[in-house]
mmCIF file of C-alpha atoms in Angstrom:
data_model
loop_
_atom_site.group_PDB
_atom_site.id
_atom_site.type_symbol
_atom_site.label_atom_id
_atom_site.label_comp_id
_atom_site.label_asym_id
_atom_site.label_seq_id
_atom_site.Cartn_x
_atom_site.Cartn_y
_atom_site.Cartn_z
ATOM 1 C CA MET A 1 -0.002 -0.004 0.008
ATOM 2 C CA GLU A 2 1.619 3.250 -1.162
ATOM 3 C CA GLY A 3 -0.199 5.615 1.304
ATOM 4 C CA VAL A 4 -2.344 8.728 1.048
ATOM 5 C CA THR A 5 -1.595 12.416 1.046
ATOM 6 C CA ILE A 6 -2.033 14.389 4.325
ATOM 7 C CA GLU A 7 -5.000 16.151 2.751
ATOM 8 C CA ASP A 8 -6.617 12.756 1.756
ATOM 9 C CA ALA A 9 -5.984 11.348 5.249
ATOM 10 C CA ILE A 10 -7.884 14.288 6.736
ATOM 11 C CA SER A 11 -10.705 13.960 4.186
ATOM 12 C CA ILE A 12 -11.071 10.118 4.755
ATOM 13 C CA SER A 13 -11.040 10.416 8.481
ATOM 14 C CA CYS A 14 -13.624 13.191 8.446
ATOM 15 C CA GLU A 15 -16.101 10.820 6.902
ATOM 16 C CA THR A 16 -16.146 9.028 10.222
ATOM 17 C CA PRO A 17 -16.483 12.096 12.568
ATOM 18 C CA LEU A 18 -16.781 12.245 16.292
ATOM 19 C CA ILE A 19 -20.378 12.641 17.639
ATOM 20 C CA ARG A 20 -20.893 16.217 18.643
ATOM 21 C CA LYS A 21 -22.797 16.814 21.932
ATOM 22 C CA SER A 22 -23.341 19.916 24.011
ATOM 23 C CA GLU A 23 -24.005 20.711 27.705
ATOM 24 C CA ILE A 24 -24.596 23.814 29.832
ATOM 25 C CA VAL A 25 -21.913 25.051 32.147
ATOM 26 C CA SER A 26 -21.612 28.036 34.477
ATOM 27 C CA LEU A 27 -19.192 30.795 33.744
ATOM 28 C CA ASP A 28 -17.096 29.535 36.654
ATOM 29 C CA ASP A 29 -16.541 26.288 34.716
ATOM 30 C CA ALA A 30 -16.238 27.712 31.200
ATOM 31 C CA ILE A 31 -12.496 28.312 30.907
ATOM 32 C CA ASP A 32 -10.946 26.493 27.973
ATOM 33 C CA ARG A 33 -14.286 25.004 26.924
ATOM 34 C CA ILE A 34 -15.563 25.410 23.340
ATOM 35 C CA LEU A 35 -18.756 27.262 22.577
ATOM 36 C CA ALA A 36 -21.414 25.058 20.994
ATOM 37 C CA ILE A 37 -23.551 27.901 19.598
ATOM 38 C CA ASP A 38 -23.264 31.591 18.600
ATOM 39 C CA ILE A 39 -24.119 33.945 21.353
ATOM 40 C CA TYR A 40 -25.838 37.317 21.032
ATOM 41 C CA SER A 41 -25.710 40.251 23.410
ATOM 42 C CA LYS A 42 -28.687 40.649 25.729
ATOM 43 C CA VAL A 43 -27.791 44.251 26.458
ATOM 44 C CA ASN A 44 -25.963 47.323 25.088
ATOM 45 C CA ASP A 45 -22.454 47.746 26.297
ATOM 46 C CA PRO A 46 -22.168 50.314 27.727
ATOM 47 C CA ARG A 47 -25.729 50.166 28.912
ATOM 48 C CA PHE A 48 -25.778 53.940 29.106
ATOM 49 C CA ASP A 49 -23.736 56.907 28.350
ATOM 50 C CA ASN A 50 -21.059 57.203 31.004
ATOM 51 C CA SER A 51 -17.818 58.969 31.883
ATOM 52 C CA SER A 52 -14.428 57.320 31.267
ATOM 53 C CA MET A 53 -12.744 59.768 33.651
ATOM 54 C CA ASP A 54 -13.194 61.348 37.124
ATOM 55 C CA GLY A 55 -14.083 65.001 36.612
ATOM 56 C CA TRP A 56 -16.927 67.214 35.584
ATOM 57 C CA ALA A 57 -19.855 66.651 33.217
ATOM 58 C CA VAL A 58 -20.457 69.756 31.304
ATOM 59 C CA ARG A 59 -21.920 71.311 28.201
ATOM 60 C CA LEU A 60 -19.177 71.739 25.633
ATOM 61 C CA GLU A 61 -20.469 75.099 24.626
ATOM 62 C CA ASP A 62 -19.983 76.377 28.134
ATOM 63 C CA CYS A 63 -16.188 75.573 28.206
ATOM 64 C CA GLN A 64 -14.862 77.283 25.096
ATOM 65 C CA ASN A 65 -12.616 79.535 27.181
ATOM 66 C CA VAL A 66 -10.074 78.683 29.930
ATOM 67 C CA GLY A 67 -11.366 80.002 33.249
ATOM 68 C CA SER A 68 -14.998 79.334 32.630
ATOM 69 C CA LYS A 69 -16.801 79.304 36.016
ATOM 70 C CA LEU A 70 -19.802 76.906 36.286
ATOM 71 C CA ILE A 71 -22.275 76.228 39.085
ATOM 72 C CA ILE A 72 -21.870 72.855 40.780
ATOM 73 C CA ILE A 73 -25.331 71.144 40.811
ATOM 74 C CA GLY A 74 -24.438 67.773 42.330
ATOM 75 C CA THR A 75 -22.591 64.541 41.832
ATOM 76 C CA ASN A 76 -23.194 61.450 39.668
ATOM 77 C CA GLN A 77 -21.670 58.265 41.132
ATOM 78 C CA THR A 78 -21.595 54.748 39.813
ATOM 79 C CA GLY A 79 -24.864 53.058 40.678
ATOM 80 C CA ASN A 80 -26.571 56.450 40.825
ATOM 81 C CA TYR A 81 -29.495 56.200 38.375
ATOM 82 C CA LYS A 82 -31.330 59.331 39.661
ATOM 83 C CA SER A 83 -29.328 61.469 37.238
ATOM 84 C CA ASN A 84 -28.921 65.217 37.458
ATOM 85 C CA THR A 85 -29.686 67.519 34.580
ATOM 86 C CA VAL A 86 -26.922 69.956 33.477
ATOM 87 C CA LYS A 87 -28.279 73.290 32.122
ATOM 88 C CA SER A 88 -26.287 76.102 30.534
ATOM 89 C CA GLY A 89 -23.702 77.449 32.985
ATOM 90 C CA GLU A 90 -23.732 74.336 35.192
ATOM 91 C CA ALA A 91 -21.411 71.378 35.868
ATOM 92 C CA CYS A 92 -22.047 68.076 37.632
ATOM 93 C CA ARG A 93 -19.263 66.206 39.437
ATOM 94 C CA ILE A 94 -18.909 62.695 37.931
ATOM 95 C CA MET A 95 -17.046 59.575 38.748
ATOM 96 C CA THR A 96 -15.537 57.059 36.219
ATOM 97 C CA GLY A 97 -18.314 54.809 35.048
ATOM 98 C CA ALA A 98 -21.133 56.920 36.333
ATOM 99 C CA PRO A 99 -24.017 57.712 34.054
ATOM 100 C CA MET A 100 -23.867 61.076 32.192
ATOM 101 C CA PRO A 101 -26.331 63.689 33.435
ATOM 102 C CA TYR A 102 -29.007 64.792 31.041
ATOM 103 C CA GLY A 103 -27.838 67.878 29.054
ATOM 104 C CA ALA A 104 -24.102 67.186 29.492
ATOM 105 C CA ASP A 105 -22.138 66.226 26.403
ATOM 106 C CA ALA A 106 -18.467 66.452 27.509
ATOM 107 C CA ILE A 107 -16.093 65.830 30.416
ATOM 108 C CA VAL A 108 -13.462 68.028 32.054
ATOM 109 C CA ILE A 109 -11.021 65.939 33.975
ATOM 110 C CA VAL A 110 -10.651 66.735 37.664
ATOM 111 C CA GLU A 111 -6.985 67.691 37.215
ATOM 112 C CA ASP A 112 -8.074 70.622 34.997
ATOM 113 C CA SER A 113 -10.447 72.168 37.564
ATOM 114 C CA VAL A 114 -10.480 74.217 40.757
ATOM 115 C CA ILE A 115 -13.384 74.264 43.139
ATOM 116 C CA ASP A 116 -14.404 77.810 44.334
ATOM 117 C CA GLY A 117 -17.230 77.358 46.851
ATOM 118 C CA ASN A 118 -20.363 76.325 44.883
ATOM 119 C CA PHE A 119 -18.562 76.882 41.628
ATOM 120 C CA VAL A 120 -15.929 75.076 39.606
ATOM 121 C CA ILE A 121 -13.355 76.920 37.463
ATOM 122 C CA ILE A 122 -12.456 75.133 34.268
ATOM 123 C CA ASN A 123 -8.772 75.336 33.437
ATOM 124 C CA GLY A 124 -8.537 72.691 30.681
ATOM 125 C CA PRO A 125 -10.462 71.473 27.656
ATOM 126 C CA ALA A 126 -13.828 69.841 27.751
ATOM 127 C CA ARG A 127 -13.703 66.568 25.740
ATOM 128 C CA ARG A 128 -16.522 64.568 24.210
ATOM 129 C CA GLU A 129 -14.117 61.587 23.820
ATOM 130 C CA TYR A 130 -14.268 61.088 27.508
ATOM 131 C CA VAL A 131 -17.958 60.068 27.117
ATOM 132 C CA ARG A 132 -18.549 56.404 26.505
ATOM 133 C CA LYS A 133 -21.647 56.144 24.437
ATOM 134 C CA CYS A 134 -24.371 53.648 24.971
ATOM 135 C CA GLY A 135 -23.773 50.471 22.824
ATOM 136 C CA GLU A 136 -20.525 51.756 21.382
ATOM 137 C CA ASN A 137 -18.823 48.458 22.338
ATOM 138 C CA ILE A 138 -21.594 46.042 21.579
ATOM 139 C CA SER A 139 -25.210 46.631 20.763
ATOM 140 C CA ILE A 140 -28.139 44.612 22.011
ATOM 141 C CA GLY A 141 -28.775 41.571 19.749
ATOM 142 C CA GLN A 142 -25.204 41.772 18.204
ATOM 143 C CA LYS A 143 -23.465 38.483 17.591
ATOM 144 C CA SER A 144 -20.737 38.533 20.120
ATOM 145 C CA LEU A 145 -19.017 35.129 20.172
ATOM 146 C CA LEU A 146 -19.029 32.363 17.508
ATOM 147 C CA ALA A 147 -19.784 28.698 17.858
ATOM 148 C CA GLY A 148 -16.520 26.795 18.020
ATOM 149 C CA THR A 149 -14.736 29.534 19.969
ATOM 150 C CA LEU A 150 -12.236 28.562 22.659
ATOM 151 C CA LEU A 151 -13.356 30.322 25.855
ATOM 152 C CA THR A 152 -10.552 32.427 27.299
ATOM 153 C CA SER A 153 -10.720 34.584 30.422
ATOM 154 C CA SER A 154 -11.604 37.719 28.402
ATOM 155 C CA LYS A 155 -14.380 35.885 26.447
ATOM 156 C CA ILE A 156 -15.799 34.678 29.657
ATOM 157 C CA SER A 157 -15.774 38.194 31.022
ATOM 158 C CA LEU A 158 -17.434 39.375 27.873
ATOM 159 C CA SER A 159 -20.114 36.722 28.203
ATOM 160 C CA ALA A 160 -20.987 38.094 31.683
ATOM 161 C CA THR A 161 -21.048 41.631 30.452
ATOM 162 C CA ILE A 162 -23.624 40.876 27.880
ATOM 163 C CA GLY A 163 -25.825 39.041 30.264
ATOM 164 C CA TYR A 164 -24.839 35.405 30.431
ATOM 165 C CA SER A 165 -24.382 33.303 33.643
ATOM 166 C CA GLU A 166 -23.910 30.131 31.820
ATOM 167 C CA LEU A 167 -23.014 28.903 28.302
ATOM 168 C CA GLU A 168 -23.675 26.061 26.043
ATOM 169 C CA VAL A 169 -20.431 24.277 25.316
ATOM 170 C CA ILE A 170 -19.333 21.301 23.381
ATOM 171 C CA CYS A 171 -19.059 18.127 25.483
ATOM 172 C CA LYS A 172 -15.444 16.868 25.767
ATOM 173 C CA PRO A 173 -15.229 13.668 23.754
ATOM 174 C CA LYS A 174 -13.401 10.876 25.576
ATOM 175 C CA ILE A 175 -10.393 9.666 23.660
ATOM 176 C CA ALA A 176 -8.731 6.496 24.723
ATOM 177 C CA ILE A 177 -4.961 6.234 24.476
ATOM 178 C CA ILE A 178 -3.293 2.780 24.299
ATOM 179 C CA SER A 179 0.485 2.363 24.045
ATOM 180 C CA ASN A 180 1.779 -0.939 22.542
ATOM 181 C CA GLY A 181 5.038 -2.677 22.887
ATOM 182 C CA ASP A 182 6.825 -5.347 25.049
ATOM 183 C CA GLU A 183 9.698 -3.001 25.696
ATOM 184 C CA LEU A 184 7.556 -0.352 27.407
ATOM 185 C CA ILE A 185 7.248 0.230 31.219
ATOM 186 C CA GLU A 186 5.713 3.050 33.208
ATOM 187 C CA PRO A 187 8.015 5.992 34.127
ATOM 188 C CA GLY A 188 9.586 5.677 37.643
ATOM 189 C CA GLN A 189 9.860 1.867 37.498
ATOM 190 C CA LYS A 190 13.252 0.111 37.488
ATOM 191 C CA LEU A 191 14.449 -0.385 33.955
ATOM 192 C CA LEU A 192 15.686 -3.857 32.907
ATOM 193 C CA ASP A 193 17.738 -4.582 29.825
ATOM 194 C CA GLY A 194 15.935 -3.774 26.672
ATOM 195 C CA GLN A 195 13.231 -1.688 28.384
ATOM 196 C CA ILE A 196 12.341 1.924 27.864
ATOM 197 C CA TYR A 197 9.928 4.245 29.581
ATOM 198 C CA GLU A 198 6.543 4.778 27.919
ATOM 199 C CA SER A 199 6.135 8.422 27.084
ATOM 200 C CA ASN A 200 3.764 8.715 24.124
ATOM 201 C CA SER A 201 0.503 8.343 26.090
ATOM 202 C CA PHE A 202 1.499 11.266 28.195
ATOM 203 C CA GLY A 203 2.354 13.603 25.366
ATOM 204 C CA LEU A 204 -0.789 12.427 23.462
ATOM 205 C CA ALA A 205 -2.958 12.977 26.560
ATOM 206 C CA ALA A 206 -1.636 16.595 26.824
ATOM 207 C CA LEU A 207 -2.469 17.161 23.169
ATOM 208 C CA VAL A 208 -5.959 15.752 23.589
ATOM 209 C CA LYS A 209 -6.545 18.013 26.513
ATOM 210 C CA LYS A 210 -5.219 21.117 24.634
ATOM 211 C CA ILE A 211 -7.741 20.626 21.833
ATOM 212 C CA GLY A 212 -10.787 20.369 24.076
ATOM 213 C CA CYS A 213 -11.119 16.655 24.608
ATOM 214 C CA GLU A 214 -10.830 14.280 27.600
ATOM 215 C CA PRO A 215 -7.942 11.781 27.467
ATOM 216 C CA VAL A 216 -8.386 8.356 28.933
ATOM 217 C CA ARG A 217 -5.037 6.659 29.300
ATOM 218 C CA LEU A 218 -5.440 2.866 29.265
ATOM 219 C CA GLY A 219 -1.847 2.137 29.902
ATOM 220 C CA ILE A 220 0.569 -0.298 28.187
ATOM 221 C CA VAL A 221 -0.513 -3.300 26.235
ATOM 222 C CA HIS A 222 2.265 -5.718 25.626
ATOM 223 C CA ASP A 223 2.679 -7.618 22.390
ATOM 224 C CA ASN A 224 -0.260 -10.079 22.523
ATOM 225 C CA MET A 225 -3.453 -10.049 20.522
ATOM 226 C CA GLU A 226 -5.700 -10.956 23.463
ATOM 227 C CA GLY A 227 -4.543 -8.080 25.684
ATOM 228 C CA LEU A 228 -4.820 -5.582 22.777
ATOM 229 C CA ARG A 229 -8.289 -6.933 21.859
ATOM 230 C CA LYS A 230 -9.410 -6.489 25.571
ATOM 231 C CA SER A 231 -8.166 -2.872 25.646
ATOM 232 C CA LEU A 232 -9.744 -1.971 22.350
ATOM 233 C CA ASN A 233 -13.056 -3.432 23.365
ATOM 234 C CA PHE A 234 -12.997 -1.527 26.689
ATOM 235 C CA ALA A 235 -12.187 1.631 24.824
ATOM 236 C CA SER A 236 -14.946 1.143 22.283
ATOM 237 C CA LYS A 237 -17.543 0.760 25.029
ATOM 238 C CA ASN A 238 -16.362 3.644 27.182
ATOM 239 C CA CYS A 239 -14.860 6.267 24.868
ATOM 240 C CA ASP A 240 -15.724 8.197 21.742
ATOM 241 C CA ALA A 241 -12.450 7.553 19.803
ATOM 242 C CA ILE A 242 -9.222 5.581 20.199
ATOM 243 C CA LEU A 243 -5.546 6.546 19.679
ATOM 244 C CA THR A 244 -3.068 3.641 19.749
ATOM 245 C CA SER A 245 0.672 4.243 19.764
ATOM 246 C CA GLY A 246 2.996 1.690 18.221
ATOM 247 C CA GLY A 247 2.209 -1.548 16.273
ATOM 248 C CA VAL A 248 1.274 -0.058 12.960
ATOM 249 C CA SER A 249 4.331 -0.745 10.806
ATOM 250 C CA MET A 250 5.146 -3.853 8.766
ATOM 251 C CA GLY A 251 6.923 -5.984 11.534
ATOM 252 C CA GLU A 252 5.703 -9.341 12.723
ATOM 253 C CA TRP A 253 4.832 -7.823 16.127
ATOM 254 C CA ASP A 254 3.053 -4.754 14.850
ATOM 255 C CA LEU A 255 -0.308 -6.046 16.257
ATOM 256 C CA VAL A 256 -2.430 -2.956 15.927
ATOM 257 C CA ARG A 257 -2.279 -3.217 12.128
ATOM 258 C CA LYS A 258 -2.793 -6.974 12.202
ATOM 259 C CA ILE A 259 -5.788 -6.884 14.593
ATOM 260 C CA MET A 260 -7.349 -4.077 12.583
ATOM 261 C CA GLN A 261 -6.850 -5.976 9.297
ATOM 262 C CA GLU A 262 -8.460 -9.107 10.760
ATOM 263 C CA GLU A 263 -11.133 -7.819 13.086
ATOM 264 C CA GLY A 264 -11.539 -4.067 12.477
ATOM 265 C CA GLU A 265 -11.991 -1.840 9.429
ATOM 266 C CA ILE A 266 -9.066 0.125 7.984
ATOM 267 C CA LYS A 267 -9.870 3.285 5.944
ATOM 268 C CA PHE A 268 -6.216 4.098 5.146
ATOM 269 C CA TRP A 269 -2.781 2.925 6.080
ATOM 270 C CA LYS A 270 0.392 5.051 5.660
ATOM 271 C CA ILE A 271 0.619 8.744 4.865
ATOM 272 C CA LYS A 272 2.997 10.432 2.431
ATOM 273 C CA MET A 273 4.800 12.326 5.222
ATOM 274 C CA ARG A 274 8.042 12.193 7.120
ATOM 275 C CA PRO A 275 8.209 11.595 9.954
ATOM 276 C CA GLY A 276 5.004 9.846 10.660
ATOM 277 C CA GLY A 277 4.572 7.651 7.574
ATOM 278 C CA PRO A 278 2.992 4.423 8.868
ATOM 279 C CA PRO A 279 -0.251 5.482 10.671
ATOM 280 C CA LEU A 280 -3.607 3.985 10.014
ATOM 281 C CA PHE A 281 -7.208 5.084 10.444
ATOM 282 C CA GLY A 282 -10.317 3.010 10.647
ATOM 283 C CA LYS A 283 -13.055 1.732 12.963
ATOM 284 C CA TRP A 284 -13.151 -0.681 15.887
ATOM 285 C CA LYS A 285 -16.578 -1.837 16.847
ATOM 286 C CA LYS A 286 -17.834 1.346 14.992
ATOM 287 C CA ILE A 287 -15.589 3.601 16.973
ATOM 288 C CA PRO A 288 -13.011 5.785 15.103
ATOM 289 C CA LEU A 289 -9.416 4.666 15.619
ATOM 290 C CA PHE A 290 -6.160 6.236 14.783
ATOM 291 C CA GLY A 291 -3.113 3.955 14.944
ATOM 292 C CA LEU A 292 -0.101 6.286 15.466
ATOM 293 C CA PRO A 293 3.535 5.337 15.127
ATOM 294 C CA GLY A 294 5.506 4.371 18.203
ATOM 295 C CA ASN A 295 8.267 6.804 17.611
ATOM 296 C CA PRO A 296 7.344 9.893 19.816
ATOM 297 C CA VAL A 297 8.168 12.541 17.228
ATOM 298 C CA SER A 298 6.062 10.787 14.647
ATOM 299 C CA SER A 299 3.028 10.332 17.075
ATOM 300 C CA HIS A 300 3.152 14.051 17.889
ATOM 301 C CA VAL A 301 3.476 15.102 14.192
ATOM 302 C CA VAL A 302 0.660 12.832 12.997
ATOM 303 C CA PHE A 303 -1.614 14.089 15.812
ATOM 304 C CA THR A 304 -0.865 17.739 14.760
ATOM 305 C CA MET A 305 -1.272 17.096 11.081
ATOM 306 C CA VAL A 306 -4.196 14.729 10.951
ATOM 307 C CA VAL A 307 -5.851 13.986 14.276
ATOM 308 C CA PHE A 308 -6.412 17.589 15.264
ATOM 309 C CA PRO A 309 -7.980 18.656 11.930
ATOM 310 C CA TRP A 310 -10.286 15.640 12.350
ATOM 311 C CA VAL A 311 -11.321 16.715 15.780
ATOM 312 C CA SER A 312 -11.748 20.321 14.809
ATOM 313 C CA ASN A 313 -13.921 19.398 11.814
ATOM 314 C CA SER A 314 -15.963 16.977 13.756
ATOM 315 C CA LEU A 315 -16.748 19.453 16.497
ATOM 316 C CA GLY A 316 -17.038 22.514 14.418
ATOM 317 C CA TYR A 317 -14.172 24.528 15.878
ATOM 318 C CA ASP A 318 -13.853 28.039 14.506
ATOM 319 C CA GLU A 319 -10.817 28.447 12.319
ATOM 320 C CA ASN A 320 -9.710 31.606 13.923
ATOM 321 C CA GLN A 321 -11.149 31.503 17.390
ATOM 322 C CA GLY A 322 -11.051 27.840 18.258
ATOM 323 C CA PRO A 323 -8.188 25.753 19.555
ATOM 324 C CA ARG A 324 -5.083 25.671 17.513
ATOM 325 C CA LEU A 325 -1.806 23.652 17.748
ATOM 326 C CA ALA A 326 0.199 25.685 15.146
ATOM 327 C CA ASP A 327 0.076 28.727 12.858
ATOM 328 C CA ARG A 328 1.177 28.454 9.264
ATOM 329 C CA VAL A 329 3.849 30.986 8.402
ATOM 330 C CA SER A 330 6.452 31.690 5.772
ATOM 331 C CA VAL A 331 10.083 31.530 6.999
ATOM 332 C CA ILE A 332 13.582 32.058 5.527
ATOM 333 C CA SER A 333 15.718 29.004 5.866
ATOM 334 C CA LYS A 334 19.136 29.657 7.472
ATOM 335 C CA SER A 335 20.509 26.285 6.580
ATOM 336 C CA HIS A 336 20.055 23.432 4.112
ATOM 337 C CA ILE A 337 16.914 21.532 5.003
ATOM 338 C CA LYS A 338 16.736 18.148 3.435
ATOM 339 C CA GLY A 339 13.442 17.054 2.025
ATOM 340 C CA ALA A 340 11.927 13.562 1.506
ATOM 341 C CA PRO A 341 11.370 11.546 -1.743
ATOM 342 C CA GLY A 342 7.682 11.430 -2.518
ATOM 343 C CA LYS A 343 6.674 12.724 0.874
ATOM 344 C CA VAL A 344 5.989 16.023 2.652
ATOM 345 C CA CYS A 345 8.835 16.646 4.907
ATOM 346 C CA LEU A 346 8.321 17.986 8.449
ATOM 347 C CA ARG A 347 11.721 18.725 9.904
ATOM 348 C CA ARG A 348 11.831 20.236 13.290
ATOM 349 C CA ILE A 349 12.998 23.774 13.001
ATOM 350 C CA GLN A 350 13.691 26.754 15.313
ATOM 351 C CA ILE A 351 11.724 29.833 14.198
ATOM 352 C CA ASN A 352 12.907 33.220 15.277
ATOM 353 C CA ASN A 353 11.722 36.718 14.526
ATOM 354 C CA GLU A 354 14.740 38.750 13.307
ATOM 355 C CA LYS A 355 13.820 42.375 12.771
ATOM 356 C CA GLY A 356 10.327 41.505 11.538
ATOM 357 C CA VAL A 357 11.360 38.485 9.315
ATOM 358 C CA LEU A 358 10.893 34.948 10.415
ATOM 359 C CA HIS A 359 13.976 32.814 9.996
ATOM 360 C CA ALA A 360 14.219 29.035 10.580
ATOM 361 C CA ASP A 361 17.183 26.891 11.498
ATOM 362 C CA ILE A 362 17.786 23.247 12.539
ATOM 363 C CA LYS A 363 19.476 22.947 16.045
ATOM 364 C CA THR A 364 19.758 19.171 16.724
ATOM 365 C CA HIS A 365 19.411 15.641 15.485
ATOM 366 C CA GLN A 366 16.232 14.936 13.558
ATOM 367 C CA GLY A 367 15.578 11.239 14.328
ATOM 368 C CA SER A 368 11.850 10.398 14.787
ATOM 369 C CA GLY A 369 12.775 8.767 18.175
ATOM 370 C CA ASN A 370 14.317 12.027 19.522
ATOM 371 C CA ILE A 371 11.526 13.722 21.421
ATOM 372 C CA ASN A 372 14.000 16.325 22.515
ATOM 373 C CA SER A 373 13.997 17.594 19.013
ATOM 374 C CA MET A 374 10.401 18.725 19.603
ATOM 375 C CA VAL A 375 11.512 20.520 22.820
ATOM 376 C CA VAL A 376 14.516 22.436 21.378
ATOM 377 C CA HIS A 377 12.630 23.502 18.264
ATOM 378 C CA ASN A 378 9.308 25.392 17.990
ATOM 379 C CA GLY A 379 8.260 24.609 14.371
ATOM 380 C CA LEU A 380 7.906 22.101 11.547
ATOM 381 C CA SER A 381 8.937 22.649 7.935
ATOM 382 C CA LEU A 382 6.283 22.022 5.308
ATOM 383 C CA LEU A 383 8.592 20.942 2.381
ATOM 384 C CA PRO A 384 6.732 19.512 -0.564
ATOM 385 C CA PRO A 385 7.720 16.108 -1.853
ATOM 386 C CA ASP A 386 11.174 15.798 -3.379
ATOM 387 C CA LYS A 387 12.036 19.383 -2.269
ATOM 388 C CA ASP A 388 14.994 20.593 -0.337
ATOM 389 C CA ALA A 389 15.342 24.041 1.129
ATOM 390 C CA LYS A 390 18.533 26.068 0.421
ATOM 391 C CA PRO A 391 19.970 28.678 2.796
ATOM 392 C CA GLY A 392 18.104 31.935 2.172
ATOM 393 C CA GLU A 393 15.032 30.315 0.553
ATOM 394 C CA GLU A 394 11.542 31.096 1.712
ATOM 395 C CA ILE A 395 9.536 27.990 2.721
ATOM 396 C CA GLU A 396 6.221 27.307 4.418
ATOM 397 C CA ALA A 397 6.261 26.171 7.993
ATOM 398 C CA LEU A 398 4.123 25.473 11.144
ATOM 399 C CA TRP A 399 4.918 27.550 14.169
ATOM 400 C CA LEU A 400 3.925 25.365 17.059
ATOM 401 C CA ARG A 401 1.845 26.894 19.835
#
């Protein structure tokens, strides 16, 4: 099997989407959740004309000359809705955020005034720009946040401002994560000859959380069909999708590929990309399954390039406001970056902004088993098949977030 392009892998997997569900949560629990529906403002913001400064609410026509002397008629404070009325020759003391009194159309800041008994002497300009107009930020009924938006602290604050105490958000799909291999043991245990610490499930779980889903780490399955079958069956009954790590290549003990061929349904196997060439996608007991490579760099790259777009498409994430793992950018290569025959090449690169121009360089060994290469670099090249990058050449890249 030759393999599919990255675009085809995304398209094929999106034919078997996650099931999208929603729930209502309070604003206290909304951080990092994803909006399920568009929301519209229930109020104007500001709700009323108010002052952006401490000072005096005046009529602009009364303050054309420095030294104008106006009668003080009262004070407007925040929460004071029994507003005063300013007539010609009058001024009303006003606090930041307090409603503008009727008749006033400008503010003189307190620093530009002197009180003289029942009068205030104006020693600076009256400014209309210090008046915040009703609805100038958001008007009632205005679409304020889009479905598929990642809820940040500022967006939660906005939701409260426009009248919401709770929001409808996308339920977090449960994604099972299974690591496969006889050589794997849990971190912290004593290593014996030929053993390594299992790391992929932890990195994948972090990525799953980052994109708005709930990881369910099911631990290590050693190289036997019965144990793998048992874990897959448990995952299919209790989770919405399955990620496996390892066991998808062409070896005798690559059991994920074998069990999917014999008992599951494979939609594609192999993608024309490096690293990350041998993944598969299919269904186990009607549940979507991605079989990711065992090499840690490969599993991270395949997740970024294929699994995340599948989740985003399934759940309707907004392209600009939803979760993102990377931003596509153009960079100038500072070194020779070797491509891959017949495959998109995703070398780990370090992207730096140098006087407004993005440059990229390679800092360390590029092996797909070297997870440290994902730590010391912050991007991935997007070299087309059969294409190298020369020093000084502009290329496309992903700037990892």
